[in-house]
Amino acid sequence: MNGDELGQLRTEIDSLDEELIKILALRFIATSKVGIIKAAKSLEAVDPSREAIQAQRYSVLAAQYGVSIELIQKVFRTVIDEVVANHQAIRESTLK
Ligand SMILES: C=C(O[C@@H]1C=C(C(=O)O)C=C[C@H]1O)C(=O)O
């Protein structure tokens, strides 16, 4: 591998990282809207049955794309925990 290839690969990685962050931002916008709807309907912040279905799907997709299932589950656990904390905050702010 020459220096040119290394540089090109790092440029590709930087661009993919930006896409990941952009997609996460879009996901948080969508989940915030869900949080507002759930707070308005007095629904719990956490939905374990929905999360179980998603976890199943993440495993299938991880296998399909050849990515570690454990890694994907950990990444989404971190993201979903953040969403749930955000939903709890929305719920508490609407109760006041
Ligand atoms: C977004 C929701 O709220 C929570 C967060 C989820 C997520 O980030 O995907 C899934 C289920 C819920 O525990 C939802 O209920 O759909």
Tab-separated table of C-alpha atoms and ligand atoms in Angstrom:
chain	number	residue	atom	x	y	z
A	1	MET	CA	0.000	0.000	0.000
A	2	ASN	CA	1.469	3.365	-0.956
A	3	GLY	CA	0.898	6.697	0.745
A	4	ASP	CA	-1.593	7.714	-1.940
A	5	GLU	CA	-3.844	4.697	-1.241
A	6	LEU	CA	-3.666	5.319	2.528
A	7	GLY	CA	-4.703	8.930	1.982
A	8	GLN	CA	-7.572	7.904	-0.314
A	9	LEU	CA	-8.826	5.321	2.170
A	10	ARG	CA	-8.742	7.888	4.987
A	11	THR	CA	-10.673	10.339	2.841
A	12	GLU	CA	-13.249	7.594	2.212
A	13	ILE	CA	-13.414	6.845	5.968
A	14	ASP	CA	-13.923	10.552	6.794
A	15	SER	CA	-16.737	10.735	4.272
A	16	LEU	CA	-18.398	7.559	5.619
A	17	ASP	CA	-18.083	8.904	9.187
A	18	GLU	CA	-19.867	12.081	8.111
A	19	GLU	CA	-22.654	10.008	6.537
A	20	LEU	CA	-23.009	8.012	9.761
A	21	ILE	CA	-23.290	11.199	11.824
A	22	LYS	CA	-25.807	12.693	9.367
A	23	ILE	CA	-27.936	9.540	9.509
A	24	LEU	CA	-27.769	9.488	13.314
A	25	ALA	CA	-28.876	13.130	13.395
A	26	LEU	CA	-31.855	12.280	11.141
A	27	ARG	CA	-32.697	9.307	13.386
A	28	PHE	CA	-32.644	11.548	16.492
A	29	ILE	CA	-34.961	14.057	14.752
A	30	ALA	CA	-37.434	11.233	13.977
A	31	THR	CA	-37.203	9.730	17.479
A	32	SER	CA	-37.721	13.151	19.085
A	33	LYS	CA	-41.010	13.412	17.175
A	34	VAL	CA	-41.966	9.962	18.500
A	35	GLY	CA	-41.101	11.214	22.021
A	36	ILE	CA	-43.467	14.169	21.657
A	37	ILE	CA	-46.303	11.902	20.416
A	38	LYS	CA	-45.727	9.387	23.245
A	39	ALA	CA	-45.664	12.134	25.895
A	40	ALA	CA	-48.925	13.574	24.505
A	41	LYS	CA	-50.541	10.105	24.714
A	42	SER	CA	-49.024	9.382	28.155
A	43	LEU	CA	-47.172	6.370	26.741
A	44	GLU	CA	-44.035	4.981	28.431
A	45	ALA	CA	-40.675	6.239	27.131
A	46	VAL	CA	-39.438	2.647	26.694
A	47	ASP	CA	-41.199	0.167	24.425
A	48	PRO	CA	-39.553	-3.238	25.112
A	49	SER	CA	-41.631	-5.126	22.520
A	50	ARG	CA	-40.614	-2.699	19.762
A	51	GLU	CA	-36.974	-2.904	20.910
A	52	ALA	CA	-37.070	-6.723	20.806
A	53	ILE	CA	-38.309	-6.666	17.196
A	54	GLN	CA	-35.610	-4.153	16.274
A	55	ALA	CA	-32.861	-6.220	17.976
A	56	GLN	CA	-33.910	-9.233	15.888
A	57	ARG	CA	-33.766	-7.160	12.726
A	58	TYR	CA	-30.347	-5.698	13.628
A	59	SER	CA	-28.944	-9.227	13.971
A	60	VAL	CA	-30.307	-10.236	10.566
A	61	LEU	CA	-28.941	-7.065	8.926
A	62	ALA	CA	-25.545	-7.382	10.647
A	63	ALA	CA	-25.222	-10.963	9.361
A	64	GLN	CA	-26.372	-9.870	5.898
A	65	TYR	CA	-23.690	-7.157	5.717
A	66	GLY	CA	-20.964	-9.216	7.412
A	67	VAL	CA	-20.663	-6.990	10.481
A	68	SER	CA	-20.310	-8.282	14.045
A	69	ILE	CA	-23.788	-8.828	15.539
A	70	GLU	CA	-22.413	-7.996	19.015
A	71	LEU	CA	-21.000	-4.694	17.761
A	72	ILE	CA	-24.255	-3.711	16.051
A	73	GLN	CA	-26.290	-4.623	19.144
A	74	LYS	CA	-23.951	-2.517	21.330
A	75	VAL	CA	-24.113	0.467	18.979
A	76	PHE	CA	-27.918	0.414	18.855
A	77	ARG	CA	-28.175	-0.170	22.627
A	78	THR	CA	-26.183	3.036	23.136
A	79	VAL	CA	-28.282	4.966	20.601
A	80	ILE	CA	-31.622	3.671	21.938
A	81	ASP	CA	-30.637	4.382	25.566
A	82	GLU	CA	-29.994	7.980	24.525
A	83	VAL	CA	-33.392	8.126	22.771
A	84	VAL	CA	-35.195	6.740	25.828
A	85	ALA	CA	-33.451	9.296	28.100
A	86	ASN	CA	-34.576	11.992	25.675
A	87	HIS	CA	-38.168	10.657	25.747
A	88	GLN	CA	-38.154	10.631	29.553
A	89	ALA	CA	-36.979	14.260	29.534
A	90	ILE	CA	-39.749	15.222	27.069
A	91	ARG	CA	-42.322	13.398	29.205
A	92	GLU	CA	-41.174	15.075	32.429
A	93	SER	CA	-41.169	18.512	30.808
A	94	THR	CA	-44.753	18.036	29.594
A	95	LEU	CA	-45.921	16.874	33.067
A	96	LYS	CA	-44.807	20.177	34.646
B	1	LIG	C1	-38.457	5.543	19.271
B	1	LIG	C2	-39.202	4.886	20.185
B	1	LIG	O1	-38.904	4.930	21.569
B	1	LIG	C3	-37.909	4.097	22.184
B	1	LIG	C4	-36.662	4.128	21.375
B	1	LIG	C5	-36.532	3.258	20.321
B	1	LIG	C6	-35.524	3.535	19.236
B	1	LIG	O2	-34.661	4.413	19.409
B	1	LIG	O3	-35.600	2.876	18.187
B	1	LIG	C7	-37.365	2.133	20.247
B	1	LIG	C8	-38.297	1.863	21.185
B	1	LIG	C9	-38.507	2.713	22.389
B	1	LIG	O4	-37.970	2.067	23.522
B	1	LIG	C10	-40.408	4.152	19.831
B	1	LIG	O5	-41.181	3.781	20.733
B	1	LIG	O6	-40.628	3.919	18.616
